[in-house]
Amino acid sequence: MQRENTKAQGLIRLLTQDLLTHAEQKTACELGDRSQYIGMSDIGKGMECLRAAVASKLGMSATPAATAVDGFALDDVAHVLARQIILQRGHWQEYGIEKALAATGVKLVPQLEISIEHSGVPIKAHLDFTLVWGGQRPAVRILELKSNERIPDSLYASYEAQLYGQVGLLKSCWTEPCFSAPGTGLQSVTFPQIIQGLFGVALPEFPDDVDIEAWVLSISMAEVRPFGPYLPDKAMLEICLQTAVGIWRTAEDVRSGNLGLNDLDYCWGFHPLCDWCDVNADCPKFQAVSIPSDSACGLELEELAMLKDQKAALEGRIAEAEERIRQTFHLVGGQDWILTGNYRFRVTTVAGRRTLDRSLVADILTSLIGDELKAQTALEQCEKYSKPIERLYVNSINLPSKFVA
Ligand code: SF4
């Protein structure tokens, strides 16, 4: 038994090292040296938290080098492995989706690169998928894949910024030699040239004659939901470019010692970015009174984290079981209750949740009253606030000093 445990642990360690090595190679191969330019994901991050975006430009990372894993305790290896699986599963989905799209013969460019310089700052966009149609009604669709545990109700602002940056650059650089398709030999050409070279399709010389949209495909293990369309928008592109310049200049200031990382603005309040942030360990947002990790409270937090993991796993199993039972009901052509042992079950349709579309109400009120300000004031007067409630925030700390070799 002891020998088998050791073998299993060796396998986990090997898989962790392989995933880390693969991530390093894939980033170097597809994205190059990320410290040398501002990417769209940097811009998205920078719009939410400047401190996090600048730290990642400075190469501050909580991800260990693959070679460092040999010296880790098993718990730390498991922690790194879990994080890598979540971070890398999007790439696996991307591979499958690319094969599926290609199977229908659609004209598809994976990882199209747009490279520009703005106010002296190198900026690059890497588009997951660019789909093209020529002919009488030429069209381009950008698809950005996002892997999510659960499909969100609305898109995060950082994702939207990425999309506006991508679609804005595609249109504004259309006639410029800014486009490259990796692995094809087509580099630093215009967008119509790249499409002509790859597919023999002639696109209009200017983008105004082309139907251009960008979409996000949010993918969980059981669901896909498109968000969009995002259209080229000059004002949004300008905001993205200004954000890129801000991140670049601020990173230079921190590098030269004119600013400290903790002098920078950071996002306030509860934010999902913080759990995944590489520099959350010493973020001023969480300036805290420290208590020993083996105190009762420290142990309680450990247990809470474990219970939450168990709850998430249980919720997943419950959802799967419910889906199987629902399918069984339909397969047996169930109309009414079905009895089995001590249980009976049925599937019915219930009315959807009723909600009020606030912006629609504001629009209708404005058109009725004829005054937007009065409509907003009327809406605010009708709002009710419930009593404040206490909310517990627990944040896992990513430890760069522990993991970086
Ligand atoms: S922990 Fe949160 S607030 Fe602090 S830098 Fe990271 S993302 Fe920003």
mmCIF file of C-alpha atoms and ligand atoms in Angstrom:
data_model
loop_
_atom_site.group_PDB
_atom_site.id
_atom_site.type_symbol
_atom_site.label_atom_id
_atom_site.label_comp_id
_atom_site.label_asym_id
_atom_site.label_seq_id
_atom_site.Cartn_x
_atom_site.Cartn_y
_atom_site.Cartn_z
ATOM 1 C CA MET A 1 0.000 0.000 0.000
ATOM 2 C CA GLN A 2 2.820 2.375 0.964
ATOM 3 C CA ARG A 3 4.542 1.623 -2.374
ATOM 4 C CA GLU A 4 1.357 2.310 -4.353
ATOM 5 C CA ASN A 5 0.849 5.617 -2.521
ATOM 6 C CA THR A 6 4.375 6.662 -3.386
ATOM 7 C CA LYS A 7 3.778 5.755 -7.030
ATOM 8 C CA ALA A 8 0.507 7.745 -7.101
ATOM 9 C CA GLN A 9 2.236 10.743 -5.551
ATOM 10 C CA GLY A 10 5.006 10.462 -8.157
ATOM 11 C CA LEU A 11 2.378 10.480 -10.902
ATOM 12 C CA ILE A 12 0.725 13.621 -9.495
ATOM 13 C CA ARG A 13 4.119 15.338 -9.249
ATOM 14 C CA LEU A 14 4.987 14.359 -12.824
ATOM 15 C CA LEU A 15 1.631 15.597 -14.178
ATOM 16 C CA THR A 16 2.086 18.908 -12.352
ATOM 17 C CA GLN A 17 5.557 19.382 -13.804
ATOM 18 C CA ASP A 18 4.310 18.480 -17.296
ATOM 19 C CA LEU A 19 1.427 20.969 -17.092
ATOM 20 C CA LEU A 20 3.751 23.742 -15.916
ATOM 21 C CA THR A 21 6.280 22.969 -18.679
ATOM 22 C CA HIS A 22 3.528 22.868 -21.284
ATOM 23 C CA ALA A 23 2.156 26.228 -20.083
ATOM 24 C CA GLU A 24 5.628 27.827 -20.276
ATOM 25 C CA GLN A 25 6.212 26.472 -23.801
ATOM 26 C CA LYS A 26 2.746 27.384 -25.085
ATOM 27 C CA THR A 27 2.996 30.947 -23.770
ATOM 28 C CA ALA A 28 6.485 31.404 -25.264
ATOM 29 C CA CYS A 29 5.420 29.904 -28.602
ATOM 30 C CA GLU A 30 2.048 31.658 -29.065
ATOM 31 C CA LEU A 31 2.412 34.874 -27.093
ATOM 32 C CA GLY A 32 6.204 35.423 -27.108
ATOM 33 C CA ASP A 33 7.837 37.516 -24.375
ATOM 34 C CA ARG A 34 4.814 39.098 -22.685
ATOM 35 C CA SER A 35 6.975 41.642 -20.867
ATOM 36 C CA GLN A 36 7.714 43.290 -24.237
ATOM 37 C CA TYR A 37 4.182 44.404 -25.082
ATOM 38 C CA ILE A 38 0.737 45.089 -23.651
ATOM 39 C CA GLY A 39 -1.831 42.429 -24.570
ATOM 40 C CA MET A 40 -5.601 42.632 -24.558
ATOM 41 C CA SER A 41 -5.845 40.601 -21.349
ATOM 42 C CA ASP A 42 -3.480 43.136 -19.685
ATOM 43 C CA ILE A 43 -5.840 45.907 -20.778
ATOM 44 C CA GLY A 44 -8.858 44.013 -19.424
ATOM 45 C CA LYS A 45 -7.068 43.424 -16.132
ATOM 46 C CA GLY A 46 -5.821 47.034 -16.018
ATOM 47 C CA MET A 47 -9.352 48.376 -16.344
ATOM 48 C CA GLU A 48 -10.298 46.461 -13.209
ATOM 49 C CA CYS A 49 -7.067 46.700 -11.194
ATOM 50 C CA LEU A 50 -3.959 48.678 -12.203
ATOM 51 C CA ARG A 51 -1.811 47.097 -9.464
ATOM 52 C CA ALA A 52 -2.527 43.560 -10.722
ATOM 53 C CA ALA A 53 -1.927 44.492 -14.386
ATOM 54 C CA VAL A 54 1.375 46.232 -13.666
ATOM 55 C CA ALA A 55 2.576 43.350 -11.460
ATOM 56 C CA SER A 56 1.938 40.868 -14.237
ATOM 57 C CA LYS A 57 3.855 43.117 -16.704
ATOM 58 C CA LEU A 58 6.749 43.104 -14.262
ATOM 59 C CA GLY A 59 6.744 39.297 -14.354
ATOM 60 C CA MET A 60 5.529 38.862 -10.757
ATOM 61 C CA SER A 61 3.930 35.447 -10.663
ATOM 62 C CA ALA A 62 2.713 32.958 -8.086
ATOM 63 C CA THR A 63 3.178 30.134 -10.584
ATOM 64 C CA PRO A 64 6.274 28.055 -9.802
ATOM 65 C CA ALA A 65 8.827 26.957 -12.382
ATOM 66 C CA ALA A 66 8.325 23.299 -13.377
ATOM 67 C CA THR A 67 11.778 22.458 -12.015
ATOM 68 C CA ALA A 68 10.856 23.747 -8.535
ATOM 69 C CA VAL A 69 8.068 21.180 -8.036
ATOM 70 C CA ASP A 70 10.536 18.437 -7.019
ATOM 71 C CA GLY A 71 11.155 20.197 -3.722
ATOM 72 C CA PHE A 72 7.486 20.774 -2.846
ATOM 73 C CA ALA A 73 5.449 19.072 -0.139
ATOM 74 C CA LEU A 74 2.576 17.002 -1.540
ATOM 75 C CA ASP A 75 -0.074 19.518 -0.386
ATOM 76 C CA ASP A 76 1.660 22.287 -2.304
ATOM 77 C CA VAL A 77 1.922 20.100 -5.403
ATOM 78 C CA ALA A 78 -1.840 19.431 -5.194
ATOM 79 C CA HIS A 79 -2.492 23.174 -4.834
ATOM 80 C CA VAL A 80 -0.386 23.983 -7.928
ATOM 81 C CA LEU A 81 -1.992 21.152 -9.916
ATOM 82 C CA ALA A 82 -5.545 22.286 -9.088
ATOM 83 C CA ARG A 83 -4.720 25.844 -10.154
ATOM 84 C CA GLN A 84 -3.105 24.699 -13.417
ATOM 85 C CA ILE A 85 -6.064 22.512 -14.351
ATOM 86 C CA ILE A 86 -8.414 25.484 -13.960
ATOM 87 C CA LEU A 87 -6.049 27.827 -15.827
ATOM 88 C CA GLN A 88 -5.343 25.390 -18.668
ATOM 89 C CA ARG A 89 -8.711 23.778 -19.292
ATOM 90 C CA GLY A 90 -9.622 26.732 -21.551
ATOM 91 C CA HIS A 91 -6.758 25.749 -23.892
ATOM 92 C CA TRP A 92 -8.045 22.168 -24.100
ATOM 93 C CA GLN A 93 -11.525 23.432 -24.930
ATOM 94 C CA GLU A 94 -10.023 25.799 -27.501
ATOM 95 C CA TYR A 95 -8.311 22.863 -29.238
ATOM 96 C CA GLY A 96 -11.585 20.897 -29.434
ATOM 97 C CA ILE A 97 -13.635 23.884 -30.622
ATOM 98 C CA GLU A 98 -11.057 24.664 -33.325
ATOM 99 C CA LYS A 99 -11.277 21.093 -34.659
ATOM 100 C CA ALA A 100 -15.087 21.236 -34.582
ATOM 101 C CA LEU A 101 -15.256 24.566 -36.435
ATOM 102 C CA ALA A 102 -12.718 23.377 -39.016
ATOM 103 C CA ALA A 103 -14.774 20.216 -39.631
ATOM 104 C CA THR A 104 -17.536 22.246 -41.270
ATOM 105 C CA GLY A 105 -15.051 23.862 -43.660
ATOM 106 C CA VAL A 106 -15.543 27.361 -42.255
ATOM 107 C CA LYS A 107 -12.669 29.717 -43.096
ATOM 108 C CA LEU A 108 -10.993 30.057 -39.741
ATOM 109 C CA VAL A 109 -7.769 31.743 -38.582
ATOM 110 C CA PRO A 110 -6.672 30.589 -35.106
ATOM 111 C CA GLN A 111 -4.558 32.927 -32.970
ATOM 112 C CA LEU A 112 -4.501 35.811 -35.439
ATOM 113 C CA GLU A 113 -2.046 38.426 -34.157
ATOM 114 C CA ILE A 114 -2.516 42.179 -34.544
ATOM 115 C CA SER A 115 0.568 44.174 -33.606
ATOM 116 C CA ILE A 116 0.718 47.981 -33.335
ATOM 117 C CA GLU A 117 2.588 50.747 -31.580
ATOM 118 C CA HIS A 118 0.566 53.487 -29.896
ATOM 119 C CA SER A 119 2.237 56.519 -28.278
ATOM 120 C CA GLY A 120 5.476 54.516 -28.264
ATOM 121 C CA VAL A 121 3.878 51.523 -26.515
ATOM 122 C CA PRO A 122 3.929 48.104 -28.239
ATOM 123 C CA ILE A 123 0.438 46.556 -28.148
ATOM 124 C CA LYS A 124 -0.632 43.122 -29.391
ATOM 125 C CA ALA A 125 -3.963 41.367 -29.706
ATOM 126 C CA HIS A 126 -4.203 37.582 -30.102
ATOM 127 C CA LEU A 127 -7.625 36.572 -31.385
ATOM 128 C CA ASP A 128 -8.672 33.017 -30.477
ATOM 129 C CA PHE A 129 -10.655 32.481 -33.683
ATOM 130 C CA THR A 130 -11.335 34.740 -36.651
ATOM 131 C CA LEU A 131 -14.014 33.440 -39.024
ATOM 132 C CA VAL A 132 -14.323 34.922 -42.500
ATOM 133 C CA TRP A 133 -16.919 34.907 -45.277
ATOM 134 C CA GLY A 134 -16.264 36.540 -48.660
ATOM 135 C CA GLY A 135 -18.631 37.063 -51.570
ATOM 136 C CA GLN A 136 -21.476 39.574 -51.849
ATOM 137 C CA ARG A 137 -21.929 39.995 -48.102
ATOM 138 C CA PRO A 138 -18.450 39.773 -46.633
ATOM 139 C CA ALA A 139 -18.359 39.206 -42.890
ATOM 140 C CA VAL A 140 -15.811 38.666 -40.122
ATOM 141 C CA ARG A 141 -16.585 37.175 -36.711
ATOM 142 C CA ILE A 142 -14.099 37.187 -33.852
ATOM 143 C CA LEU A 143 -14.712 34.454 -31.278
ATOM 144 C CA GLU A 144 -13.062 34.682 -27.864
ATOM 145 C CA LEU A 145 -13.362 31.552 -25.734
ATOM 146 C CA LYS A 146 -13.732 31.807 -21.966
ATOM 147 C CA SER A 147 -13.728 28.729 -19.793
ATOM 148 C CA ASN A 148 -16.001 29.205 -16.776
ATOM 149 C CA GLU A 149 -16.896 26.902 -13.895
ATOM 150 C CA ARG A 150 -20.417 28.313 -14.152
ATOM 151 C CA ILE A 151 -21.684 30.434 -17.034
ATOM 152 C CA PRO A 152 -21.952 34.038 -15.724
ATOM 153 C CA ASP A 153 -25.224 35.988 -16.050
ATOM 154 C CA SER A 154 -23.391 38.886 -17.621
ATOM 155 C CA LEU A 155 -19.888 39.324 -18.934
ATOM 156 C CA TYR A 156 -17.050 40.615 -16.719
ATOM 157 C CA ALA A 157 -15.875 44.129 -17.658
ATOM 158 C CA SER A 158 -12.354 42.789 -18.314
ATOM 159 C CA TYR A 159 -13.675 40.354 -20.959
ATOM 160 C CA GLU A 160 -15.677 43.125 -22.636
ATOM 161 C CA ALA A 161 -12.629 45.400 -22.758
ATOM 162 C CA GLN A 162 -10.672 42.612 -24.485
ATOM 163 C CA LEU A 163 -13.389 42.240 -27.112
ATOM 164 C CA TYR A 164 -13.653 45.968 -27.795
ATOM 165 C CA GLY A 165 -9.858 46.113 -28.124
ATOM 166 C CA GLN A 166 -9.750 43.162 -30.549
ATOM 167 C CA VAL A 167 -12.623 44.207 -32.799
ATOM 168 C CA GLY A 168 -11.566 47.870 -32.720
ATOM 169 C CA LEU A 169 -7.995 47.014 -33.758
ATOM 170 C CA LEU A 170 -9.174 44.661 -36.506
ATOM 171 C CA LYS A 171 -11.175 47.439 -38.108
ATOM 172 C CA SER A 172 -8.788 50.354 -37.534
ATOM 173 C CA CYS A 173 -5.713 48.390 -38.736
ATOM 174 C CA TRP A 174 -7.491 46.681 -41.694
ATOM 175 C CA THR A 175 -5.287 48.329 -44.343
ATOM 176 C CA GLU A 176 -2.092 48.351 -42.247
ATOM 177 C CA PRO A 177 0.632 45.652 -42.267
ATOM 178 C CA CYS A 178 -0.116 44.701 -38.668
ATOM 179 C CA PHE A 179 -1.490 41.140 -39.067
ATOM 180 C CA SER A 180 0.307 37.796 -38.673
ATOM 181 C CA ALA A 181 -0.977 34.215 -38.721
ATOM 182 C CA PRO A 182 1.401 31.955 -36.760
ATOM 183 C CA GLY A 183 2.790 28.912 -38.564
ATOM 184 C CA THR A 184 1.704 30.120 -42.025
ATOM 185 C CA GLY A 185 4.623 32.334 -43.038
ATOM 186 C CA LEU A 186 2.189 35.271 -43.324
ATOM 187 C CA GLN A 187 3.598 38.069 -41.217
ATOM 188 C CA SER A 188 3.138 41.837 -41.033
ATOM 189 C CA VAL A 189 0.558 42.062 -43.823
ATOM 190 C CA THR A 190 -2.879 43.696 -44.073
ATOM 191 C CA PHE A 191 -6.006 41.788 -43.074
ATOM 192 C CA PRO A 192 -7.258 41.348 -46.687
ATOM 193 C CA GLN A 193 -3.762 40.097 -47.649
ATOM 194 C CA ILE A 194 -3.744 37.499 -44.900
ATOM 195 C CA ILE A 195 -7.183 36.205 -45.907
ATOM 196 C CA GLN A 196 -6.223 36.185 -49.599
ATOM 197 C CA GLY A 197 -3.019 34.280 -48.755
ATOM 198 C CA LEU A 198 -4.751 31.702 -46.522
ATOM 199 C CA PHE A 199 -8.013 31.059 -48.366
ATOM 200 C CA GLY A 200 -7.806 32.814 -51.746
ATOM 201 C CA VAL A 201 -10.766 34.968 -50.638
ATOM 202 C CA ALA A 202 -10.815 38.612 -51.736
ATOM 203 C CA LEU A 203 -12.147 40.897 -48.992
ATOM 204 C CA PRO A 204 -13.051 44.561 -49.622
ATOM 205 C CA GLU A 205 -10.166 46.985 -49.452
ATOM 206 C CA PHE A 206 -11.853 48.964 -46.662
ATOM 207 C CA PRO A 207 -13.614 47.574 -43.572
ATOM 208 C CA ASP A 208 -16.712 49.802 -43.818
ATOM 209 C CA ASP A 209 -18.035 47.383 -46.455
ATOM 210 C CA VAL A 210 -17.688 44.378 -44.138
ATOM 211 C CA ASP A 211 -20.021 43.117 -41.410
ATOM 212 C CA ILE A 212 -17.660 42.829 -38.413
ATOM 213 C CA GLU A 213 -18.663 41.498 -34.984
ATOM 214 C CA ALA A 214 -16.911 39.995 -31.983
ATOM 215 C CA TRP A 215 -18.441 37.444 -29.620
ATOM 216 C CA VAL A 216 -17.461 35.712 -26.415
ATOM 217 C CA LEU A 217 -18.237 32.021 -26.070
ATOM 218 C CA SER A 218 -18.480 31.222 -22.382
ATOM 219 C CA ILE A 219 -17.982 27.465 -21.929
ATOM 220 C CA SER A 220 -18.497 25.337 -18.838
ATOM 221 C CA MET A 221 -18.298 21.538 -18.739
ATOM 222 C CA ALA A 222 -21.973 21.268 -19.674
ATOM 223 C CA GLU A 223 -23.045 24.527 -21.279
ATOM 224 C CA VAL A 224 -22.065 27.111 -23.864
ATOM 225 C CA ARG A 225 -23.396 30.643 -23.932
ATOM 226 C CA PRO A 226 -22.534 33.327 -26.484
ATOM 227 C CA PHE A 227 -22.268 36.965 -25.349
ATOM 228 C CA GLY A 228 -22.336 39.706 -27.953
ATOM 229 C CA PRO A 229 -22.191 41.104 -30.492
ATOM 230 C CA TYR A 230 -19.410 43.607 -29.791
ATOM 231 C CA LEU A 231 -18.983 46.059 -32.659
ATOM 232 C CA PRO A 232 -15.991 48.226 -33.546
ATOM 233 C CA ASP A 233 -16.303 51.383 -31.470
ATOM 234 C CA LYS A 234 -13.742 54.182 -31.765
ATOM 235 C CA ALA A 235 -14.349 55.539 -28.257
ATOM 236 C CA MET A 236 -13.990 52.091 -26.634
ATOM 237 C CA LEU A 237 -10.812 51.402 -28.643
ATOM 238 C CA GLU A 238 -9.357 54.717 -27.497
ATOM 239 C CA ILE A 239 -10.090 53.817 -23.853
ATOM 240 C CA CYS A 240 -8.339 50.448 -24.371
ATOM 241 C CA LEU A 241 -5.286 52.105 -25.939
ATOM 242 C CA GLN A 242 -5.063 54.719 -23.172
ATOM 243 C CA THR A 243 -5.259 51.936 -20.594
ATOM 244 C CA ALA A 244 -2.396 50.127 -22.368
ATOM 245 C CA VAL A 245 -0.259 53.281 -22.281
ATOM 246 C CA GLY A 246 -1.096 53.766 -18.585
ATOM 247 C CA ILE A 247 -0.045 50.201 -17.684
ATOM 248 C CA TRP A 248 3.191 50.448 -19.707
ATOM 249 C CA ARG A 249 4.264 53.813 -18.279
ATOM 250 C CA THR A 250 3.358 52.801 -14.724
ATOM 251 C CA ALA A 251 5.335 49.547 -15.085
ATOM 252 C CA GLU A 252 8.336 51.643 -16.215
ATOM 253 C CA ASP A 253 7.945 53.868 -13.162
ATOM 254 C CA VAL A 254 7.820 50.884 -10.807
ATOM 255 C CA ARG A 255 10.784 49.248 -12.560
ATOM 256 C CA SER A 256 12.868 52.402 -12.186
ATOM 257 C CA GLY A 257 11.906 52.802 -8.532
ATOM 258 C CA ASN A 258 9.888 56.020 -8.968
ATOM 259 C CA LEU A 259 6.775 54.226 -7.734
ATOM 260 C CA GLY A 260 6.158 51.237 -5.482
ATOM 261 C CA LEU A 261 3.671 48.544 -6.442
ATOM 262 C CA ASN A 262 1.663 49.391 -3.346
ATOM 263 C CA ASP A 263 1.368 53.047 -4.440
ATOM 264 C CA LEU A 264 -0.834 52.003 -7.369
ATOM 265 C CA ASP A 265 -4.619 52.028 -7.546
ATOM 266 C CA TYR A 266 -6.303 48.697 -6.944
ATOM 267 C CA CYS A 267 -9.882 47.490 -7.240
ATOM 268 C CA TRP A 268 -12.078 48.016 -4.196
ATOM 269 C CA GLY A 269 -14.690 45.797 -2.653
ATOM 270 C CA PHE A 270 -15.234 42.124 -3.303
ATOM 271 C CA HIS A 271 -13.697 41.211 -6.655
ATOM 272 C CA PRO A 272 -13.293 37.756 -8.246
ATOM 273 C CA LEU A 273 -9.932 38.835 -9.733
ATOM 274 C CA CYS A 274 -8.384 38.889 -6.249
ATOM 275 C CA ASP A 275 -8.571 35.112 -5.729
ATOM 276 C CA TRP A 276 -6.525 34.543 -8.895
ATOM 277 C CA CYS A 277 -4.204 37.495 -8.466
ATOM 278 C CA ASP A 278 -0.480 36.635 -8.377
ATOM 279 C CA VAL A 279 0.245 39.512 -5.996
ATOM 280 C CA ASN A 280 -2.620 39.179 -3.541
ATOM 281 C CA ALA A 281 -0.312 38.089 -0.715
ATOM 282 C CA ASP A 282 0.817 41.630 0.160
ATOM 283 C CA CYS A 283 -1.933 43.688 -1.471
ATOM 284 C CA PRO A 284 -2.775 46.786 0.617
ATOM 285 C CA LYS A 285 -6.460 46.020 0.046
ATOM 286 C CA PHE A 286 -6.085 43.185 2.523
ATOM 287 C CA GLN A 287 -3.950 44.928 5.110
ATOM 288 C CA ALA A 288 -4.676 42.651 7.987
ATOM 289 C CA VAL A 289 -4.039 41.866 11.592
ATOM 290 C CA SER A 290 -2.078 38.637 11.537
ATOM 291 C CA ILE A 291 -2.927 35.701 13.768
ATOM 292 C CA PRO A 292 -1.018 32.391 13.848
ATOM 293 C CA SER A 293 -2.163 29.865 11.229
ATOM 294 C CA ASP A 294 -2.431 27.155 13.902
ATOM 295 C CA SER A 295 -4.748 29.293 16.056
ATOM 296 C CA ALA A 296 -8.369 28.176 16.432
ATOM 297 C CA CYS A 297 -9.440 30.730 13.837
ATOM 298 C CA GLY A 298 -6.725 29.647 11.386
ATOM 299 C CA LEU A 299 -7.779 26.013 11.726
ATOM 300 C CA GLU A 300 -11.434 27.000 11.353
ATOM 301 C CA LEU A 301 -10.619 28.741 8.056
ATOM 302 C CA GLU A 302 -8.755 25.639 6.833
ATOM 303 C CA GLU A 303 -11.784 23.539 7.669
ATOM 304 C CA LEU A 304 -14.129 26.037 6.010
ATOM 305 C CA ALA A 305 -12.073 25.852 2.797
ATOM 306 C CA MET A 306 -12.219 22.046 2.915
ATOM 307 C CA LEU A 307 -15.991 22.076 3.551
ATOM 308 C CA LYS A 308 -16.515 24.460 0.638
ATOM 309 C CA ASP A 309 -14.566 22.117 -1.669
ATOM 310 C CA GLN A 310 -16.724 19.218 -0.487
ATOM 311 C CA LYS A 311 -19.873 21.304 -0.980
ATOM 312 C CA ALA A 312 -18.841 22.218 -4.548
ATOM 313 C CA ALA A 313 -18.152 18.552 -5.341
ATOM 314 C CA LEU A 314 -21.493 17.524 -3.798
ATOM 315 C CA GLU A 315 -23.394 20.215 -5.688
ATOM 316 C CA GLY A 316 -21.817 18.956 -8.903
ATOM 317 C CA ARG A 317 -22.893 15.369 -8.138
ATOM 318 C CA ILE A 318 -26.409 16.505 -7.180
ATOM 319 C CA ALA A 319 -26.767 18.438 -10.448
ATOM 320 C CA GLU A 320 -25.584 15.399 -12.445
ATOM 321 C CA ALA A 321 -27.991 13.060 -10.603
ATOM 322 C CA GLU A 322 -30.904 15.468 -11.148
ATOM 323 C CA GLU A 323 -30.087 15.680 -14.846
ATOM 324 C CA ARG A 324 -30.014 11.867 -15.158
ATOM 325 C CA ILE A 325 -33.382 11.549 -13.363
ATOM 326 C CA ARG A 326 -34.872 14.305 -15.554
ATOM 327 C CA GLN A 327 -33.676 12.460 -18.669
ATOM 328 C CA THR A 328 -35.108 9.162 -17.377
ATOM 329 C CA PHE A 329 -38.492 10.847 -16.900
ATOM 330 C CA HIS A 330 -38.488 12.036 -20.514
ATOM 331 C CA LEU A 331 -37.131 8.724 -21.861
ATOM 332 C CA VAL A 332 -39.958 6.713 -20.274
ATOM 333 C CA GLY A 333 -42.418 9.263 -21.660
ATOM 334 C CA GLY A 334 -43.454 10.326 -18.157
ATOM 335 C CA GLN A 335 -46.594 12.486 -17.953
ATOM 336 C CA ASP A 336 -47.411 12.231 -14.269
ATOM 337 C CA TRP A 337 -45.721 11.028 -11.086
ATOM 338 C CA ILE A 338 -43.423 8.002 -11.391
ATOM 339 C CA LEU A 339 -43.109 5.765 -8.339
ATOM 340 C CA THR A 340 -40.001 3.871 -7.358
ATOM 341 C CA GLY A 341 -39.320 2.380 -3.909
ATOM 342 C CA ASN A 342 -39.830 5.053 -1.281
ATOM 343 C CA TYR A 343 -39.765 7.893 -3.782
ATOM 344 C CA ARG A 344 -41.867 9.405 -6.545
ATOM 345 C CA PHE A 345 -40.828 12.020 -9.043
ATOM 346 C CA ARG A 346 -42.050 14.090 -11.956
ATOM 347 C CA VAL A 347 -40.754 16.883 -14.167
ATOM 348 C CA THR A 348 -42.907 19.964 -14.670
ATOM 349 C CA THR A 349 -42.450 23.348 -16.234
ATOM 350 C CA VAL A 350 -42.693 26.299 -13.886
ATOM 351 C CA ALA A 351 -42.863 29.975 -14.789
ATOM 352 C CA GLY A 352 -39.514 31.738 -15.151
ATOM 353 C CA ARG A 353 -38.342 34.246 -12.537
ATOM 354 C CA ARG A 354 -40.001 37.620 -12.967
ATOM 355 C CA THR A 355 -37.580 40.531 -13.012
ATOM 356 C CA LEU A 356 -37.720 44.195 -13.854
ATOM 357 C CA ASP A 357 -35.420 45.461 -16.591
ATOM 358 C CA ARG A 358 -34.207 48.700 -14.966
ATOM 359 C CA SER A 359 -32.741 50.270 -18.091
ATOM 360 C CA LEU A 360 -35.907 49.474 -20.094
ATOM 361 C CA VAL A 361 -38.050 51.061 -17.364
ATOM 362 C CA ALA A 362 -35.785 54.131 -17.444
ATOM 363 C CA ASP A 363 -36.119 54.356 -21.260
ATOM 364 C CA ILE A 364 -39.923 54.032 -21.174
ATOM 365 C CA LEU A 365 -40.223 56.545 -18.333
ATOM 366 C CA THR A 366 -37.988 58.979 -20.221
ATOM 367 C CA SER A 367 -40.106 58.681 -23.357
ATOM 368 C CA LEU A 368 -43.308 59.189 -21.288
ATOM 369 C CA ILE A 369 -42.027 62.090 -19.189
ATOM 370 C CA GLY A 370 -39.741 63.505 -21.862
ATOM 371 C CA ASP A 371 -36.959 64.185 -19.366
ATOM 372 C CA GLU A 372 -34.180 61.663 -18.613
ATOM 373 C CA LEU A 373 -33.138 63.280 -15.341
ATOM 374 C CA LYS A 374 -36.707 63.261 -13.973
ATOM 375 C CA ALA A 375 -37.104 59.628 -15.075
ATOM 376 C CA GLN A 376 -33.907 58.662 -13.208
ATOM 377 C CA THR A 377 -35.012 60.604 -10.111
ATOM 378 C CA ALA A 378 -38.424 58.904 -10.185
ATOM 379 C CA LEU A 379 -36.741 55.501 -10.424
ATOM 380 C CA GLU A 380 -34.408 56.279 -7.529
ATOM 381 C CA GLN A 381 -37.343 57.435 -5.383
ATOM 382 C CA CYS A 382 -38.991 54.052 -5.925
ATOM 383 C CA GLU A 383 -35.903 52.072 -4.890
ATOM 384 C CA LYS A 384 -35.927 50.359 -1.507
ATOM 385 C CA TYR A 385 -32.896 49.300 0.465
ATOM 386 C CA SER A 386 -33.069 46.360 2.803
ATOM 387 C CA LYS A 387 -31.193 46.365 6.118
ATOM 388 C CA PRO A 388 -27.403 45.987 5.761
ATOM 389 C CA ILE A 389 -26.252 42.413 6.287
ATOM 390 C CA GLU A 390 -22.959 41.008 7.456
ATOM 391 C CA ARG A 391 -21.015 39.186 4.793
ATOM 392 C CA LEU A 392 -17.995 36.955 5.274
ATOM 393 C CA TYR A 393 -15.185 37.277 2.724
ATOM 394 C CA VAL A 394 -12.516 34.585 2.722
ATOM 395 C CA ASN A 395 -9.642 35.013 0.309
ATOM 396 C CA SER A 396 -6.972 32.437 -0.507
ATOM 397 C CA ILE A 397 -3.435 33.880 -0.524
ATOM 398 C CA ASN A 398 -1.152 33.089 -3.480
ATOM 399 C CA LEU A 399 2.406 32.850 -2.251
ATOM 400 C CA PRO A 400 4.954 33.866 -4.869
ATOM 401 C CA SER A 401 7.926 33.696 -2.516
ATOM 402 C CA LYS A 402 7.050 30.124 -1.613
ATOM 403 C CA PHE A 403 6.678 28.878 -5.148
ATOM 404 C CA VAL A 404 9.018 30.852 -7.359
ATOM 405 C CA ALA A 405 12.350 29.041 -7.735
HETATM 406 S S1 SF4 B 1 -5.412 41.276 -4.767
HETATM 407 FE FE1 SF4 B 1 -7.140 42.208 -5.849
HETATM 408 S S2 SF4 B 1 -6.960 44.377 -5.413
HETATM 409 FE FE2 SF4 B 1 -4.998 43.488 -4.895
HETATM 410 S S3 SF4 B 1 -3.754 43.712 -6.751
HETATM 411 FE FE3 SF4 B 1 -4.698 41.720 -6.850
HETATM 412 S S4 SF4 B 1 -6.587 42.018 -8.016
HETATM 413 FE FE4 SF4 B 1 -5.888 44.026 -7.351
#
